[in-house]
PDB file of C-alpha atoms in Angstrom:
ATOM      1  CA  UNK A   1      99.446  93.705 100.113  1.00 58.00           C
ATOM      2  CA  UNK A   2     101.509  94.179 103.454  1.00 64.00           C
ATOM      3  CA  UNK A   3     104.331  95.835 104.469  1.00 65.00           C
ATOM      4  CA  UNK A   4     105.994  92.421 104.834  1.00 69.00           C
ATOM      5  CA  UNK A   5     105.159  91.837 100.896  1.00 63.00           C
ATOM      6  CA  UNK A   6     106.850  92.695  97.457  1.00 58.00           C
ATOM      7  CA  UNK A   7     104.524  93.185  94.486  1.00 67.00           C
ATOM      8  CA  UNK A   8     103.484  89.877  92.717  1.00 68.00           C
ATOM      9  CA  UNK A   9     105.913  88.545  90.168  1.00 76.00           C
ATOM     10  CA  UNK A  10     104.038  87.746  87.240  1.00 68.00           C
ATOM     11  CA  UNK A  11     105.113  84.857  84.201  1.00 70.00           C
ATOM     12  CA  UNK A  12     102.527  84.892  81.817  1.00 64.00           C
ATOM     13  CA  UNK A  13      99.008  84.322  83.377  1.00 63.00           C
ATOM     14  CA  UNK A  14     100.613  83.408  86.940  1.00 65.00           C
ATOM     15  CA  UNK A  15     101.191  85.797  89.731  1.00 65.00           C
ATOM     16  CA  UNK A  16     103.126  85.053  92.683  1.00 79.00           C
ATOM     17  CA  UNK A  17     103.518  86.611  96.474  1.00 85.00           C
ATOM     18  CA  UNK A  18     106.629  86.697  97.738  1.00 90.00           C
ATOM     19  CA  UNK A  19     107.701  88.052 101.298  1.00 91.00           C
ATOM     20  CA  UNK A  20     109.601  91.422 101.158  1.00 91.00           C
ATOM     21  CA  UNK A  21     112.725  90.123 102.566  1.00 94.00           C
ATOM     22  CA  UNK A  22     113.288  88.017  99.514  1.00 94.00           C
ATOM     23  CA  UNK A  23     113.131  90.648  96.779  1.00 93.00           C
ATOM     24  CA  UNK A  24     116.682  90.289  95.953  1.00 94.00           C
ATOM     25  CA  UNK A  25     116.710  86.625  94.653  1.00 94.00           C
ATOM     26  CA  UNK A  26     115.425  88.079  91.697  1.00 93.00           C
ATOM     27  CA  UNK A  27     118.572  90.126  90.423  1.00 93.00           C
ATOM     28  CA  UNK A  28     121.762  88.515  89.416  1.00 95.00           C
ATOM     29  CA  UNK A  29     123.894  87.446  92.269  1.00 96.00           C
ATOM     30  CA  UNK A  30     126.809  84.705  92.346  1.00 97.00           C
ATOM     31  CA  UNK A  31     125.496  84.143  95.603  1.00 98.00           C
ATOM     32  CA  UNK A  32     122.156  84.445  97.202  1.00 98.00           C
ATOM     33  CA  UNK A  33     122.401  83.321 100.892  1.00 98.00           C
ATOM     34  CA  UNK A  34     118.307  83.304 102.771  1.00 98.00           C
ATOM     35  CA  UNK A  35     118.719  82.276 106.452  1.00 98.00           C
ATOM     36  CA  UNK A  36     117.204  81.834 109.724  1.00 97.00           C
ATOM     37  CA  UNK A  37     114.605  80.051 111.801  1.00 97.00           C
ATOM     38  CA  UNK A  38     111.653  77.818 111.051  1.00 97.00           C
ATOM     39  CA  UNK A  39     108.684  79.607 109.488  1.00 96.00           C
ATOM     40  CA  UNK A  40     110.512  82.369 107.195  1.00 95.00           C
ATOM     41  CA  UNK A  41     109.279  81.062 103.848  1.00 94.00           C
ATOM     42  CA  UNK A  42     113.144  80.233 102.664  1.00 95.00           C
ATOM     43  CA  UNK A  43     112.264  76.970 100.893  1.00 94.00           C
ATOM     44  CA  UNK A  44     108.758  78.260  99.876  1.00 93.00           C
ATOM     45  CA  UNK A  45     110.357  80.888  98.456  1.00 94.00           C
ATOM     46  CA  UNK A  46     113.136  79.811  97.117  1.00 96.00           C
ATOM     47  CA  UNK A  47     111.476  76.812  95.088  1.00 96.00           C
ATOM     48  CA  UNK A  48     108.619  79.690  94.003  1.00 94.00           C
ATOM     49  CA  UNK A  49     111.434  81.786  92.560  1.00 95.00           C
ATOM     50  CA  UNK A  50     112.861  78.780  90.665  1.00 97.00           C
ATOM     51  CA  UNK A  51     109.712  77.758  89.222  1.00 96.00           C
ATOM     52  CA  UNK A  52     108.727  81.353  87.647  1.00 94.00           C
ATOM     53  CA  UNK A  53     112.125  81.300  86.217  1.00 95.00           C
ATOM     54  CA  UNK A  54     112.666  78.474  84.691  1.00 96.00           C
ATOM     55  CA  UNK A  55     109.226  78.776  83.381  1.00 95.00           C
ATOM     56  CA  UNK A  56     110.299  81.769  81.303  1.00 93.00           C
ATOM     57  CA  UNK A  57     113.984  82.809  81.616  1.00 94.00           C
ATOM     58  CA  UNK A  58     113.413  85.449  78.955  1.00 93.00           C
ATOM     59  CA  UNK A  59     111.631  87.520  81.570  1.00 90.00           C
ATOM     60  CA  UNK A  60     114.649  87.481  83.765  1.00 91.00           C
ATOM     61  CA  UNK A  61     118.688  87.990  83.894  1.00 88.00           C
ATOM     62  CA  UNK A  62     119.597  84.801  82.155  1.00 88.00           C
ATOM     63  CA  UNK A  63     116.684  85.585  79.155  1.00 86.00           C
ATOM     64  CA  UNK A  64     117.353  89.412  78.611  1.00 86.00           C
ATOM     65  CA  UNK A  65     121.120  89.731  79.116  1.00 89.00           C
ATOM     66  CA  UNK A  66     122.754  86.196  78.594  1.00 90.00           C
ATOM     67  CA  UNK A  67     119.946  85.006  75.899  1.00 89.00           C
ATOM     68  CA  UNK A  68     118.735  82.108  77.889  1.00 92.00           C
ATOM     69  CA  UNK A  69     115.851  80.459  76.483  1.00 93.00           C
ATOM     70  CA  UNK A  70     115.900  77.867  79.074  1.00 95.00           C
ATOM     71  CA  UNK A  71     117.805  76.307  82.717  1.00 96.00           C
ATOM     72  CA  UNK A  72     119.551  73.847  84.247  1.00 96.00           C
ATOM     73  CA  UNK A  73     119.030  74.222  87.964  1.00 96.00           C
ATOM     74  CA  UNK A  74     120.968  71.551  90.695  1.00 95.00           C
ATOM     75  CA  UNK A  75     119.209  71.101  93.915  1.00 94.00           C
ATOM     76  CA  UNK A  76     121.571  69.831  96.042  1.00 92.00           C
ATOM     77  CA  UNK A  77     121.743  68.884  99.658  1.00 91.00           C
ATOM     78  CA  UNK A  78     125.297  66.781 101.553  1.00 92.00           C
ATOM     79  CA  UNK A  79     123.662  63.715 101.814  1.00 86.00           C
ATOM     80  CA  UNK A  80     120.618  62.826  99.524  1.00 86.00           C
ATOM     81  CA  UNK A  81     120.192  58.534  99.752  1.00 80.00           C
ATOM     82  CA  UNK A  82     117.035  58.955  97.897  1.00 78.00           C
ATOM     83  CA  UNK A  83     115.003  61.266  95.696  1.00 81.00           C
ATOM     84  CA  UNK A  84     112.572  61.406  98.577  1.00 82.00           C
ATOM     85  CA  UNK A  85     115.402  63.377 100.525  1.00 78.00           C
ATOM     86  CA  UNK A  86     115.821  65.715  98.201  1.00 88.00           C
ATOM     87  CA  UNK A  87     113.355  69.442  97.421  1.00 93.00           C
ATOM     88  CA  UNK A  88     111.511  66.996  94.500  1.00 94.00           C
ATOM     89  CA  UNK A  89     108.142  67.025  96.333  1.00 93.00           C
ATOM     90  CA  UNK A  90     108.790  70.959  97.160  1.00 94.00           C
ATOM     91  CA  UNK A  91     109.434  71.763  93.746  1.00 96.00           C
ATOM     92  CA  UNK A  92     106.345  69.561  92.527  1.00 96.00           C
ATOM     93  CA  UNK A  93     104.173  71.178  94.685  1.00 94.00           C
ATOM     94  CA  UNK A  94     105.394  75.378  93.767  1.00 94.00           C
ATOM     95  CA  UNK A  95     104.351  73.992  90.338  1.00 94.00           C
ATOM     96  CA  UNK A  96     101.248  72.877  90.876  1.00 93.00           C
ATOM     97  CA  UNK A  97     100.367  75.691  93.375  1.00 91.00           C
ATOM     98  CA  UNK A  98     101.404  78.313  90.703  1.00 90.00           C
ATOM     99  CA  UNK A  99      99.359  76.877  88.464  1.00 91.00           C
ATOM    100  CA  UNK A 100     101.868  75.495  85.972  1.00 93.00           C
ATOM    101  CA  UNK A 101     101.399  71.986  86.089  1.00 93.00           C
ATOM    102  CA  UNK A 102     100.809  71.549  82.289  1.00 95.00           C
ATOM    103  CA  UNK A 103     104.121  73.043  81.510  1.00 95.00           C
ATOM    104  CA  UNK A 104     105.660  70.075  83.720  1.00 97.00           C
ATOM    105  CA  UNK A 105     107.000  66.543  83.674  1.00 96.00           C
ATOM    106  CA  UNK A 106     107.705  65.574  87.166  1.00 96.00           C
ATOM    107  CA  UNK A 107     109.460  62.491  86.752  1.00 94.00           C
ATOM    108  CA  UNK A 108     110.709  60.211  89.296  1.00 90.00           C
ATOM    109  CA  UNK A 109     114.497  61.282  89.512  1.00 90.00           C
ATOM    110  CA  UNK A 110     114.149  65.234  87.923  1.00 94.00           C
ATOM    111  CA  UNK A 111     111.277  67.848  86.936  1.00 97.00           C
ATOM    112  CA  UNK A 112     111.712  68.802  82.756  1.00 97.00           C
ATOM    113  CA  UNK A 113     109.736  71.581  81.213  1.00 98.00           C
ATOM    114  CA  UNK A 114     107.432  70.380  78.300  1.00 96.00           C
ATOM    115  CA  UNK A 115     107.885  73.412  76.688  1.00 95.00           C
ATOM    116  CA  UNK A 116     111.222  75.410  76.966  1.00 96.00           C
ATOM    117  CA  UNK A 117     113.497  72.522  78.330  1.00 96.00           C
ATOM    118  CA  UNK A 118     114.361  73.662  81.643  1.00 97.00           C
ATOM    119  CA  UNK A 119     114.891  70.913  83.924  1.00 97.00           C
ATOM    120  CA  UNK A 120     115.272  70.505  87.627  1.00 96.00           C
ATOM    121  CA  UNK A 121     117.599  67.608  88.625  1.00 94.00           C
ATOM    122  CA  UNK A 122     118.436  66.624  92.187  1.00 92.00           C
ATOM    123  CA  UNK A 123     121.672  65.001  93.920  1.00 90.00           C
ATOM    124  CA  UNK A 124     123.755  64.681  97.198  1.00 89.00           C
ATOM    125  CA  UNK A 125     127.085  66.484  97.533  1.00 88.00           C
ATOM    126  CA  UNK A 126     128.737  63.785  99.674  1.00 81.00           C
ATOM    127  CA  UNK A 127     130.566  60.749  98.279  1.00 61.00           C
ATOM    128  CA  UNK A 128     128.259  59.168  95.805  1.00 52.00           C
ATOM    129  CA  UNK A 129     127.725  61.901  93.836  1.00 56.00           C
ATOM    130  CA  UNK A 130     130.685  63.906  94.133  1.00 59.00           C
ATOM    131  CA  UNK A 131     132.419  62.439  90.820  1.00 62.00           C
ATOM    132  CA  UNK A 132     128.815  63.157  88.963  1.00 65.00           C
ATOM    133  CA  UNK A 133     128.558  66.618  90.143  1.00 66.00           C
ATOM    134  CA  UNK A 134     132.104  67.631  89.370  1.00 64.00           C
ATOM    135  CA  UNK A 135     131.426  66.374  85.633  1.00 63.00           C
ATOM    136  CA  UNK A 136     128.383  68.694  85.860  1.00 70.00           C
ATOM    137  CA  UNK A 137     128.993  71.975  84.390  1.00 71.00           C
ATOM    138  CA  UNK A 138     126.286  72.891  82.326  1.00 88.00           C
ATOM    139  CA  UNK A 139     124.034  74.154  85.528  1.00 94.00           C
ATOM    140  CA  UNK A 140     122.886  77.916  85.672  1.00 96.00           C
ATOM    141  CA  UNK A 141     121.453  77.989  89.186  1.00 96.00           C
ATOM    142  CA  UNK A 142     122.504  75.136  92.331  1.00 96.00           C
ATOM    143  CA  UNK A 143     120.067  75.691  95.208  1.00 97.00           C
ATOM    144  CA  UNK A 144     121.405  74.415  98.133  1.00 97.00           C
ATOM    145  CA  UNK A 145     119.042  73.390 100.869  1.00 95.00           C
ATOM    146  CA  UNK A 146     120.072  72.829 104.479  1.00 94.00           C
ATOM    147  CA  UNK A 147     122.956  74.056 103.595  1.00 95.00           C
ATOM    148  CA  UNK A 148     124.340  74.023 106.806  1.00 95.00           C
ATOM    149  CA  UNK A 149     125.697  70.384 106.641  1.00 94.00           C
ATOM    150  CA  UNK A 150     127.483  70.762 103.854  1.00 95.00           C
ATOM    151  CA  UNK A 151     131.387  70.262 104.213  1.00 94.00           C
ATOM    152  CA  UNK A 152     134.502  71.959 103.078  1.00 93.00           C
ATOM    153  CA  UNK A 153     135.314  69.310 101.209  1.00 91.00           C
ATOM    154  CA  UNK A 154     131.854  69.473  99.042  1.00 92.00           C
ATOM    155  CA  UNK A 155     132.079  73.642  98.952  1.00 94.00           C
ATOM    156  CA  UNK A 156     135.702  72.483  97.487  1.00 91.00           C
ATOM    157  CA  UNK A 157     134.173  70.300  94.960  1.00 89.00           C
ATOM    158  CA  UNK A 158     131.143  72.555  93.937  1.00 91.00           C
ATOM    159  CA  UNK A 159     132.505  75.884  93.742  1.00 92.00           C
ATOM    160  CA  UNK A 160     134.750  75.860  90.940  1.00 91.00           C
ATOM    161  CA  UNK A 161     131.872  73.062  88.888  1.00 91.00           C
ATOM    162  CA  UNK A 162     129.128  75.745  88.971  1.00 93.00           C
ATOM    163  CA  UNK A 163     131.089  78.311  86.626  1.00 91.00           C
ATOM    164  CA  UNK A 164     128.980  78.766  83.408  1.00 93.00           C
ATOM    165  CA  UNK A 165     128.727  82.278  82.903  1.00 93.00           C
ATOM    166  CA  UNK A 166     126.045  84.212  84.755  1.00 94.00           C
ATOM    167  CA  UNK A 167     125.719  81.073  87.447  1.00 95.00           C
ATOM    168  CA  UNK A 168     124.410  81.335  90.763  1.00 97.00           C
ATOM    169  CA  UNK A 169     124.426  79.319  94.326  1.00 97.00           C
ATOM    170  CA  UNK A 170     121.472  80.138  96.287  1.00 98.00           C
ATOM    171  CA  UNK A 171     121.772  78.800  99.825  1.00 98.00           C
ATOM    172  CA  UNK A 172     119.145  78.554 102.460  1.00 97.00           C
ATOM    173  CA  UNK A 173     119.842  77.219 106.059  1.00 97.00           C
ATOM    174  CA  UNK A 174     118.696  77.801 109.720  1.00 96.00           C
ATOM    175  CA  UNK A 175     122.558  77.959 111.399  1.00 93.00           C
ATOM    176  CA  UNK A 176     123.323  75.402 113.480  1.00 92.00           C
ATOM    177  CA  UNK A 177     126.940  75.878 115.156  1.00 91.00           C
ATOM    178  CA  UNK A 178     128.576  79.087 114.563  1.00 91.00           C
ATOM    179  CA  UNK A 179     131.850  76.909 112.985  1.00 91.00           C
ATOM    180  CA  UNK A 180     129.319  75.107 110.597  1.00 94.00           C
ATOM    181  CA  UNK A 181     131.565  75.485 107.176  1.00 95.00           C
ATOM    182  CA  UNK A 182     128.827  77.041 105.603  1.00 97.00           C
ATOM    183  CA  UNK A 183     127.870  79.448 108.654  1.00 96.00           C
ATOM    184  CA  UNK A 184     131.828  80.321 108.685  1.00 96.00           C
ATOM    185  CA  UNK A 185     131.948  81.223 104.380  1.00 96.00           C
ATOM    186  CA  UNK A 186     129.043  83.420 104.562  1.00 97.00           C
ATOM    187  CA  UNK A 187     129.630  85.467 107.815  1.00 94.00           C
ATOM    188  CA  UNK A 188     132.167  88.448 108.605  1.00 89.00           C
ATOM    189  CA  UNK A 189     134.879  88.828 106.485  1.00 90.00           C
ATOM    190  CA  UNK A 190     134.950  85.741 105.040  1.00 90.00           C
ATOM    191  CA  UNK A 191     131.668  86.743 102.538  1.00 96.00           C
ATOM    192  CA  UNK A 192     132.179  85.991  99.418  1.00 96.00           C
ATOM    193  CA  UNK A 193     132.037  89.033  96.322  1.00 95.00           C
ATOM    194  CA  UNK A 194     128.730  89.131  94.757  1.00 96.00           C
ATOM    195  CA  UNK A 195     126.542  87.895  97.947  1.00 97.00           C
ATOM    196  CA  UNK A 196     123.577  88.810  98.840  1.00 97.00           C
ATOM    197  CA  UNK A 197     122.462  87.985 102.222  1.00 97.00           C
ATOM    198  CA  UNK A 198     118.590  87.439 103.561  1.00 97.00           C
ATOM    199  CA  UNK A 199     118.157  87.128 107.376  1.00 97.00           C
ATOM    200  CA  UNK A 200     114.764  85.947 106.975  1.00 97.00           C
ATOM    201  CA  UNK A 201     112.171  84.735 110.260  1.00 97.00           C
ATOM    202  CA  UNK A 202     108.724  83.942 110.819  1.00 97.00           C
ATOM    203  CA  UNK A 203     108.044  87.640 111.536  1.00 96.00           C
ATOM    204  CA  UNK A 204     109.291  88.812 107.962  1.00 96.00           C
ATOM    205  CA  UNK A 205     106.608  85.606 106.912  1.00 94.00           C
ATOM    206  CA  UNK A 206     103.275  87.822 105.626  1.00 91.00           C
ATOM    207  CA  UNK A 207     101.419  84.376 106.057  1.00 92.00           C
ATOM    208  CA  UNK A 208     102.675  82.932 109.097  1.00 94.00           C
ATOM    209  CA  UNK A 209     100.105  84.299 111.055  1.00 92.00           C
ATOM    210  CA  UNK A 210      97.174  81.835 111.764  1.00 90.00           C
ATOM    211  CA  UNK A 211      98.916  78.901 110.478  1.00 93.00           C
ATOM    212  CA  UNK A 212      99.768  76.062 112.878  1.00 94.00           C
ATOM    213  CA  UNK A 213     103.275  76.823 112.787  1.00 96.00           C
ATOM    214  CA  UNK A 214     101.972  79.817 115.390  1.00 96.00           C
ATOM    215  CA  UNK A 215     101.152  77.807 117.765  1.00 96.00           C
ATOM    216  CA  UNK A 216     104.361  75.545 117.739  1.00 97.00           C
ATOM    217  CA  UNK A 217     105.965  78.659 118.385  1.00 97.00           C
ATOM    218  CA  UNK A 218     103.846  79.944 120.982  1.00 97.00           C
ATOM    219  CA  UNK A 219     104.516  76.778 122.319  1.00 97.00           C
ATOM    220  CA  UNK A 220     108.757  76.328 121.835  1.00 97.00           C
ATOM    221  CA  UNK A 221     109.228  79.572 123.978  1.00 97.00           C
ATOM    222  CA  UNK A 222     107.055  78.664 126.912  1.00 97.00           C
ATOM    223  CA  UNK A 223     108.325  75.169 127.087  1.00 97.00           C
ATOM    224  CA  UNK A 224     111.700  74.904 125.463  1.00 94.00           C
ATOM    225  CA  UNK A 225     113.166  78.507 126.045  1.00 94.00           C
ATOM    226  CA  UNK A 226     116.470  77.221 125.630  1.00 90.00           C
ATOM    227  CA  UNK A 227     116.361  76.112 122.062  1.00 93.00           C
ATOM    228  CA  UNK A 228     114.075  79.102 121.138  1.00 96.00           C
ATOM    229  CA  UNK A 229     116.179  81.487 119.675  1.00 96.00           C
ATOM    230  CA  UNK A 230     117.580  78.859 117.567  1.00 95.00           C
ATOM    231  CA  UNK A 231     114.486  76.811 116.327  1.00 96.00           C
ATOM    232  CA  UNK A 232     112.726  80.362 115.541  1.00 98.00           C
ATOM    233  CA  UNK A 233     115.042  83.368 115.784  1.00 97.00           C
ATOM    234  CA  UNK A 234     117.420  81.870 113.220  1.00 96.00           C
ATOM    235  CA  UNK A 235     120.741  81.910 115.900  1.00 95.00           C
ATOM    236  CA  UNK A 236     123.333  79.311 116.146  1.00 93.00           C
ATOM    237  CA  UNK A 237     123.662  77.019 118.573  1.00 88.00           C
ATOM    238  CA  UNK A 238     126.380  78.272 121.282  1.00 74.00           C
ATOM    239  CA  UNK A 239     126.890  74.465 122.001  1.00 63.00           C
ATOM    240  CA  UNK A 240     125.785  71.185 120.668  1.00 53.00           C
ATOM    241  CA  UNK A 241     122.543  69.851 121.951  1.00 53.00           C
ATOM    242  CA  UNK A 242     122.732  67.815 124.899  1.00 54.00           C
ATOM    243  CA  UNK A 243     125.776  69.364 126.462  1.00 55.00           C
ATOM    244  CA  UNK A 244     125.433  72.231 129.132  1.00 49.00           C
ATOM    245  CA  UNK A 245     124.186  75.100 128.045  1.00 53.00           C
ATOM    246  CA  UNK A 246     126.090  78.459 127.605  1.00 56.00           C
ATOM    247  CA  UNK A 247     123.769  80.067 130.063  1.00 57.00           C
ATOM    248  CA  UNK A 248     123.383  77.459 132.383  1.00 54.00           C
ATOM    249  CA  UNK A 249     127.324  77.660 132.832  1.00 53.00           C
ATOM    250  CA  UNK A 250     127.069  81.147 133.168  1.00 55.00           C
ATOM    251  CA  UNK A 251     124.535  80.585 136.110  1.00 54.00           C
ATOM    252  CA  UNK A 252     126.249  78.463 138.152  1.00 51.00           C
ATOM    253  CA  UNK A 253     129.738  80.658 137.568  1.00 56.00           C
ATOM    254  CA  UNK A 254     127.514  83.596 139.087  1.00 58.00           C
ATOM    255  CA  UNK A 255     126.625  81.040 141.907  1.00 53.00           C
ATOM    256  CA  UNK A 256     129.684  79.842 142.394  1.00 54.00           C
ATOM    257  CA  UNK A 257     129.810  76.364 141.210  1.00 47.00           C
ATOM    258  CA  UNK A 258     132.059  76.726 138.700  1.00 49.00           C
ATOM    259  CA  UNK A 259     135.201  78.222 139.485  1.00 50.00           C
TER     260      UNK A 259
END
């Protein structure tokens, strides 16, 4: 085990390895925020997390305090046109990886446990599914995945839905603009009570090393220095792609072309 590791969390027979930085998705939070750049392991583990849960909530908060014997988790995302869009194949694949796929029925449109009932179900936050997800209380966890599109107007619609008692929003993103809704809710002052926040990068990734993802790396800061910091390191955009950059405007104010 590395520095960069927590000890394996262990359901049953299965162990899993989690990166250190994300040791604190598994005490209750309202909110339980994991961003940053490519690499970090926020979807990996996020969807690991979910899986050992729901598997047996009796080993965590829901089970021993709130007498849980299964979950309802909402993976949502703003716009999800087809299940193919959505963390289905992420979640399938934890499952299988963790060795759980006989407790599973991946289904087409939502992932049940054969066993306990928990059940993974999957939907977009934007106009379609708005009027279906407001209707949706019974959820204990929503996971929220690229959660920097999402809109004020779908934070205004989910918030007050996910309020069974004991709930939590989990949110995982690699910022994009620093006036992203999301980016704005969960930075400064305007953090919410309860949050937990998980600055997580490909360095804080125990496994990251050898992979191919390396090399991509290796390969972004020689040739696109530019959009480094934000591909990798995790750090908003200062303007949108396309434009002139921040720095470049700064250059040519030092040179004198920009007065």
């Amino acid at each position: 085990m590395t520095q960069h590791e927590i000890p394996p969390v262990k359901v049953g027979e299965v162990a899993t390895q989690f990166p250190r930085k994300l040791a604190p998705i598994f005490k209750s939070q309202r909110y339980k925020v994991a961003r940053g750049g490519r690499g970090g392991a926020k979807s990996w583990g996020f969807s690991g997390a979910l899986v050992l849960m729901t598997d047996a909530p009796e080993q965590f908060y829901w089970g021993r305090e709130l007498g849980r014997k299964k979950l309802r988790v909402l993976c949502g995302r703003e716009i999800q046109k087809s299940i193919a869009e959505s963390v289905h194949q992420v979640i399938a694949q934890r499952i299988q990886a963790q060795g759980m796929g006989d407790h599973w029925r991946i289904n087409n449109n939502n992932i049940v446990h054969r066993h306990n009932g928990s059940e993974f179900i999957f939907a977009g936050l934007r106009d379609q599914d708005a009027a279906k997800i407001k209707s949706d209380e019974d959820v204990d966890i929503c996971w929220l995945e690229e959660a920097h599109t999402i809109r004020k107007a779908s934070w205004k619609t989910l918030t007050p839905t996910i309020r069974k008692k004991g709930s939590e929003i989990w949110v995982s993103y690699n910022p994009e603009l620093e006036t992203d809704e999301t980016h704005v809710r969960f930075t400064g002052d305007r953090i919410p009570t309860d949050t937990v926040i998980i600055e997580i990068n490909w360095r804080d990734n125990p496994w990251f090393k050898g992979t191919a993802l390396e090399q991509e790396r290796l390969d972004c800061l020689k040739n696109n220095p530019d959009e480094y910091d934000h591909i990798w390191e995790g750090q908003p955009l200062i303007v949108l792609p396309g434009a002139i950059y921040a720095k470049e405007v700064m250059r040519m104010m030092a040179n004198g072309q920009v007065g």
